[in-house]
Short mmCIF file of C-alpha atoms in Angstrom, two decimals:
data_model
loop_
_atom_site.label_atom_id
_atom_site.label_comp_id
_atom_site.label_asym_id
_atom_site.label_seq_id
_atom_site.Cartn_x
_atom_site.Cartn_y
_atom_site.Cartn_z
CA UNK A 225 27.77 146.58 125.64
CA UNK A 226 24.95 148.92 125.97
CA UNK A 227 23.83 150.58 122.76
CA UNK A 228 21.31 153.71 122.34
CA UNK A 229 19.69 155.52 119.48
CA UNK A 230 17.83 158.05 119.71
CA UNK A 231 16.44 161.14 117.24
CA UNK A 232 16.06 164.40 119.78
CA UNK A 233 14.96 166.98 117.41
CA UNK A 234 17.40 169.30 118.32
CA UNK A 235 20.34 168.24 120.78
CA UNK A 236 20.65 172.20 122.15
CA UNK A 237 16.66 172.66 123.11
CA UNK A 238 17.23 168.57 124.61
CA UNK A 239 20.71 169.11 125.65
CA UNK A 240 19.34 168.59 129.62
CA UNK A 241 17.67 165.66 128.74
CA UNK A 242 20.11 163.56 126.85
CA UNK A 243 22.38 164.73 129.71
CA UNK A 244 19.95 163.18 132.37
CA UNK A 245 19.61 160.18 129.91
CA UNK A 246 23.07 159.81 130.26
CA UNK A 247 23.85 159.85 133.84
CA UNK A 248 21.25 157.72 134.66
CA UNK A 249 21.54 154.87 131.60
CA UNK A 250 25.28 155.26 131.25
CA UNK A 251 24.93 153.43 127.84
CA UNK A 252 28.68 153.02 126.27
CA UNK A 253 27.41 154.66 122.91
CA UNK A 254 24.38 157.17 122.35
CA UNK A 255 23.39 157.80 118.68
CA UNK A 256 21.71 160.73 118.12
CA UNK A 257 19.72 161.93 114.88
CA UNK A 258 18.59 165.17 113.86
CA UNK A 259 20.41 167.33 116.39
CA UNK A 260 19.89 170.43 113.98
CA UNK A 261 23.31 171.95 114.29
CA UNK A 262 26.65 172.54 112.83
CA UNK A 263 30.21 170.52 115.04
CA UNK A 264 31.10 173.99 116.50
CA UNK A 265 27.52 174.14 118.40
CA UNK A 266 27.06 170.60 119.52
CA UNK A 267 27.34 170.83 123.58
CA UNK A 268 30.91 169.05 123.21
CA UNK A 269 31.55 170.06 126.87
CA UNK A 270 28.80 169.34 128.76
CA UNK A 271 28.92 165.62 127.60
CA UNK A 272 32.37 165.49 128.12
CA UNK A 273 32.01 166.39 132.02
CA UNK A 274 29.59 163.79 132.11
CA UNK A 275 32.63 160.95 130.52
CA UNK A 276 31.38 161.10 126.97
CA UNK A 277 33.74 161.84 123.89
CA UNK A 278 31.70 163.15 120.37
CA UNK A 279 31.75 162.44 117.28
CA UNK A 280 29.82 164.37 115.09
CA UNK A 281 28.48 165.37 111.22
CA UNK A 282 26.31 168.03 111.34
CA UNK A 283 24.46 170.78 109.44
CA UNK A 284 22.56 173.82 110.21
CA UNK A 285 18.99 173.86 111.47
CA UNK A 286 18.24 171.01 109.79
CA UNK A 287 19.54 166.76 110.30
CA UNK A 288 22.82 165.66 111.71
CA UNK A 289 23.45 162.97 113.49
CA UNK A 290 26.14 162.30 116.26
CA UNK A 291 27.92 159.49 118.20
CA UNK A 292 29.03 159.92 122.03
CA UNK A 293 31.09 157.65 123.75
CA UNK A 294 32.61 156.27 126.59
CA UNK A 295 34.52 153.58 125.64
CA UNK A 296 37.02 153.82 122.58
CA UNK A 297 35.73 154.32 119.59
CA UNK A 298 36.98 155.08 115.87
CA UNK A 299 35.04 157.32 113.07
CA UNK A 300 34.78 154.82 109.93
CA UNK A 301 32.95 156.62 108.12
CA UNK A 302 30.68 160.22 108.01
CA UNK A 303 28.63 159.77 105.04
CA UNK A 304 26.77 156.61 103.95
CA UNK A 305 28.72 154.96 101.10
CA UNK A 306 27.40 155.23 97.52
CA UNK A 307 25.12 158.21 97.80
CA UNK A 308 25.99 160.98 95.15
CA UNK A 309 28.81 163.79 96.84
CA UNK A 310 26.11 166.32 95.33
CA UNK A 311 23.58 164.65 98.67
CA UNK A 312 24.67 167.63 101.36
CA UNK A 313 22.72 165.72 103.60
CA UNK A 314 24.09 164.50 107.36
CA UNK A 315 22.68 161.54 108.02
CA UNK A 316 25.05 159.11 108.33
CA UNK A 317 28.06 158.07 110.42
CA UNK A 318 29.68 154.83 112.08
CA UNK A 319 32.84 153.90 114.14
CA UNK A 320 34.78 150.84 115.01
CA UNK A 321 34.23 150.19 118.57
CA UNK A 322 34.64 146.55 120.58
CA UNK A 323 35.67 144.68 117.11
CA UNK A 324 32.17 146.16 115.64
CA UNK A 325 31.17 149.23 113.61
CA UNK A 326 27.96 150.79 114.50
CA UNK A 327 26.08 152.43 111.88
CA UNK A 328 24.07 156.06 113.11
CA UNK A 329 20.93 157.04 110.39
CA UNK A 330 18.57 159.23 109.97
CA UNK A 331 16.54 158.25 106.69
CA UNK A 332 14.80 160.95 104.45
CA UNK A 333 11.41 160.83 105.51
CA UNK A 334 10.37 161.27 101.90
CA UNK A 335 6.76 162.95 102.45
CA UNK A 336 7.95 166.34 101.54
CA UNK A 337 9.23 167.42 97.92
CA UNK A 338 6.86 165.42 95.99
CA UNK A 339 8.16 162.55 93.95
CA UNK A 340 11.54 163.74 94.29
CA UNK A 341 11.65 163.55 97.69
CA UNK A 342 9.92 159.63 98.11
CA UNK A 343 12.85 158.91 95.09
CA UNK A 344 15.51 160.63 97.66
CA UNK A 345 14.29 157.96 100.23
CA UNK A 346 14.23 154.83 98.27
CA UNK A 347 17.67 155.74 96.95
CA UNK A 348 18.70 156.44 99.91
CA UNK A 349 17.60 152.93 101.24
CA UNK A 350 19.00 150.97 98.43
CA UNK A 351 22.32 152.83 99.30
CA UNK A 352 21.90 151.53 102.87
CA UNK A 353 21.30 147.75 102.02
CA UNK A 354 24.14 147.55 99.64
CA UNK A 355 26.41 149.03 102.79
CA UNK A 356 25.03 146.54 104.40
CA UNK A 357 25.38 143.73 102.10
CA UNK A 358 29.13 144.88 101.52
CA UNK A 359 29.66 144.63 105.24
CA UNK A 360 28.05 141.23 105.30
CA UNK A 361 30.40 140.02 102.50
CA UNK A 362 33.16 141.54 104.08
CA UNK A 363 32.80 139.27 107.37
CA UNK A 364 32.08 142.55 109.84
CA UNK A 365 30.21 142.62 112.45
CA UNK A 366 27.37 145.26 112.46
CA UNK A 367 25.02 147.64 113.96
CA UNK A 368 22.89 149.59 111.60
CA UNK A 369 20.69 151.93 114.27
CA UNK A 370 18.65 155.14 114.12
CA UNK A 371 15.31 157.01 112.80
CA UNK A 372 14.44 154.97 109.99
CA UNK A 373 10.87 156.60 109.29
CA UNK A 374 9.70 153.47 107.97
CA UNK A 375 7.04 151.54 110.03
CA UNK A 376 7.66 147.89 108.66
CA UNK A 377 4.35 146.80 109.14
CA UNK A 378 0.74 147.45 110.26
CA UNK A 379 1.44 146.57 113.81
CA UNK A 380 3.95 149.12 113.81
CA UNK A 381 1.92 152.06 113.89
CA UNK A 382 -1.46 152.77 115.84
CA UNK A 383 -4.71 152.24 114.27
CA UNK A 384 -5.81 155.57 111.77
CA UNK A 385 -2.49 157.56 112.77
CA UNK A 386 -1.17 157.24 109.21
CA UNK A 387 -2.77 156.95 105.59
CA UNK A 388 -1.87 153.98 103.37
CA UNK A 389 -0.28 156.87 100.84
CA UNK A 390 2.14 158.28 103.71
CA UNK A 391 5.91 157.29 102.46
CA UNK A 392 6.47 155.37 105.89
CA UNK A 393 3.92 152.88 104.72
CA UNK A 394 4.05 152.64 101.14
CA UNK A 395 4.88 149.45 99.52
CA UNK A 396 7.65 150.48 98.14
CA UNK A 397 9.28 151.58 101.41
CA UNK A 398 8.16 148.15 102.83
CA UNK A 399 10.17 146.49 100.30
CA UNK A 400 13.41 148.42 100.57
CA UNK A 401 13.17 148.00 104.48
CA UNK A 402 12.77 143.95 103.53
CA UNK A 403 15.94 143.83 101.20
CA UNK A 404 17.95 145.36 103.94
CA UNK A 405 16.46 142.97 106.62
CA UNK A 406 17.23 140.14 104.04
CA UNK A 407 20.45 140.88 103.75
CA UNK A 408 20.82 138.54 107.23
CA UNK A 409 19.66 141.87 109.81
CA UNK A 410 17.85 141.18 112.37
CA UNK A 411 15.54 143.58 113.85
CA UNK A 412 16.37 143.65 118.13
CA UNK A 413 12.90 144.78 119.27
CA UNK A 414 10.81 142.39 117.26
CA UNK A 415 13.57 139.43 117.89
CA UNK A 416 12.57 139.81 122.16
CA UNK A 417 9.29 140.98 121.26
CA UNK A 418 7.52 139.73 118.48
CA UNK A 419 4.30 140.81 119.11
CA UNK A 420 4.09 143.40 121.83
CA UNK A 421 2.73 146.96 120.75
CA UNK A 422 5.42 148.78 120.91
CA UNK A 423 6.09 152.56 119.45
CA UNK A 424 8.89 155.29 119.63
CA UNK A 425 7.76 158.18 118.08
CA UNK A 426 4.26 160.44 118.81
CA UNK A 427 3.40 163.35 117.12
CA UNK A 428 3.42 166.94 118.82
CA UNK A 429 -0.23 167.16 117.16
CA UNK A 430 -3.49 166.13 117.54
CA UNK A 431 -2.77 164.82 120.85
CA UNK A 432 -0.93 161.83 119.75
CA UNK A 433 0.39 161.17 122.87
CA UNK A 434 -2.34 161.04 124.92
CA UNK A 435 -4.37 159.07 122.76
CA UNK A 436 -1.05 157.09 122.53
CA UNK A 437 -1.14 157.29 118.64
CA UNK A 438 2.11 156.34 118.23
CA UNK A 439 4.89 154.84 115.34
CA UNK A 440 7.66 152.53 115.35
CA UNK A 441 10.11 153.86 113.19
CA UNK A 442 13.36 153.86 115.12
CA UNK A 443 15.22 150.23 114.91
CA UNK A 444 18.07 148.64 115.50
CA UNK A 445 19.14 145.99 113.00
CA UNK A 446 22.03 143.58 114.38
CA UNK A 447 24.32 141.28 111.72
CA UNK A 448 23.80 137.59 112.33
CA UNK A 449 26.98 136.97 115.22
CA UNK A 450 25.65 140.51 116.97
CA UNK A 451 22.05 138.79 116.93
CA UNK A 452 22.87 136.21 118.82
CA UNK A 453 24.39 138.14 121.64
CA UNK A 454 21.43 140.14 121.81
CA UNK A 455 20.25 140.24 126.07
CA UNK A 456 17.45 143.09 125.95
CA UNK A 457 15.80 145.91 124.65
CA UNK A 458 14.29 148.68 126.38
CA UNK A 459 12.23 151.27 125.18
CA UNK A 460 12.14 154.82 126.99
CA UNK A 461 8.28 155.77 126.48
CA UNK A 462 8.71 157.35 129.49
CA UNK A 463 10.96 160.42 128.02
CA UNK A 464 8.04 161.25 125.76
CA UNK A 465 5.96 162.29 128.72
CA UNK A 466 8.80 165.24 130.15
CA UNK A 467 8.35 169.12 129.72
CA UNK A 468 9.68 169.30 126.46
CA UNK A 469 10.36 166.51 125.21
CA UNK A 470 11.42 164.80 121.47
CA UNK A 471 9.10 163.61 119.70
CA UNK A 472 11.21 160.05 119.76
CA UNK A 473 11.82 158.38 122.56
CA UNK A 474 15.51 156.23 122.95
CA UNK A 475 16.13 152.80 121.96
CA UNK A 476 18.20 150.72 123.82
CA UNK A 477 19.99 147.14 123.06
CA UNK A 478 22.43 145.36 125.56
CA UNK A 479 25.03 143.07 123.61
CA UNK A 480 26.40 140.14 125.90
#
């Protein structure tokens, strides 16, 4: 089973590439973040022709995340359990697919709105470890995958490309990103490669990517049975480099 996650800042101006992505990758399930538009405007079609079925919860201009498919797969759920019904946010969605349920996120990046918006982000982490936890006591297998916006440590973020006070790095953020993993996750890139540099985000500014000052901040975090039939990981760098491009590059794992 071939699993992808990936945030394209906006799935119309990207449509062409995730469609490429697809032909070529043909992973059974692509999770997309932030593809800025409301279920009536996602390109339903085009993926279609190309064997994909969508699932989707979005919102205009801003977040929404989607799931396409080619192999059966159920919606489970379309917002993340135990955040408030006032949170309008899309960010969340999972299905039931090959006796699993794959998670699709897009955490609050919490720099913007002051304190209010770093609270936003912590509660919305603590939301997602309880999920977790409640899967884990449940028995389920899991997949919890998308744009994070946490970097869980210093390797996972180029030397001077973010300040200690930036909410991807702060403490706190470390530590909610910790109680999840501790709930029995396992991270997939760092389990096949513990030490390697490795990023999937650059900024458009500053000329992050040619300077290759980049982030880790997309994972994929596999319950303990779905660990162990963990075969690979790829990441895409080489998306980043196309005529406009996301700012994220995909994330792949292959599940024996």
């Amino acid at each position: 089973m071939k699993i992808t996650t990936w945030n394209v800042n906006s799935v119309r101006t990207r449509e062409s590439h995730v469609a490429d992505f697809l032909s070529r990758e043909q992973p059974d399930l692509l999770l997309l973040q932030e593809i800025k538009c409301e279920e009536h405007q996602f390109p339903t079609l085009a993926f279609q022709a190309l064997g994909y079925e969508s699932v989707i919860v979005g919102q205009k201009s801003y977040n929404g995340v989607a799931i396409l498919h080619r192999i059966p797969a159920e919606v489970s759920v379309r917002k993340l359990p135990g955040m408030s019904e006032a949170d309008l946010h899309s960010r969340f969605i999972e299905v039931r697919a090959q006796g699993m349920s794959v998670g699709n996120l897009y955490l609050p990046n919490g720099n913007s709105r002051g304190d209010d918006g770093y609270a936003y982000k912590l509660e919305w982490m603590g939301a997602l470890r309880a999920h977790a936890q409640n899967l884990m006591d449940a028995d389920q297998d899991f997949l919890l995958a998308g744009d994070y916006n946490v970097c869980p440590t210093d390797a996972d973020f180029a030397p001077r490309a973010l300040p200690a006070t930036d909410a991807l790095v702060r403490p706190e953020t470390r530590a909610a990103f910790n109680a999840l993993i501790w709930t029995g996750l396992t991270d997939a890139v760092r389990a096949l490669h513990p030490t390697e540099t490795l990023y999937t985000f650059w900024d458009y500014q500053a000329g992050a990517w040619d300077r290759n000052s980049g982030l880790r901040i997309d994972h994929a975090l596999l319950s303990p049975r779905i660990a162990e039939r963990l075969s690979a990981v790829h990441i895409g760098r080489d998306e980043r480099g196309k005529p406009q491009p996301s700012d994220h590059v995909p994330v792949t794992v292959e599940i024996e």
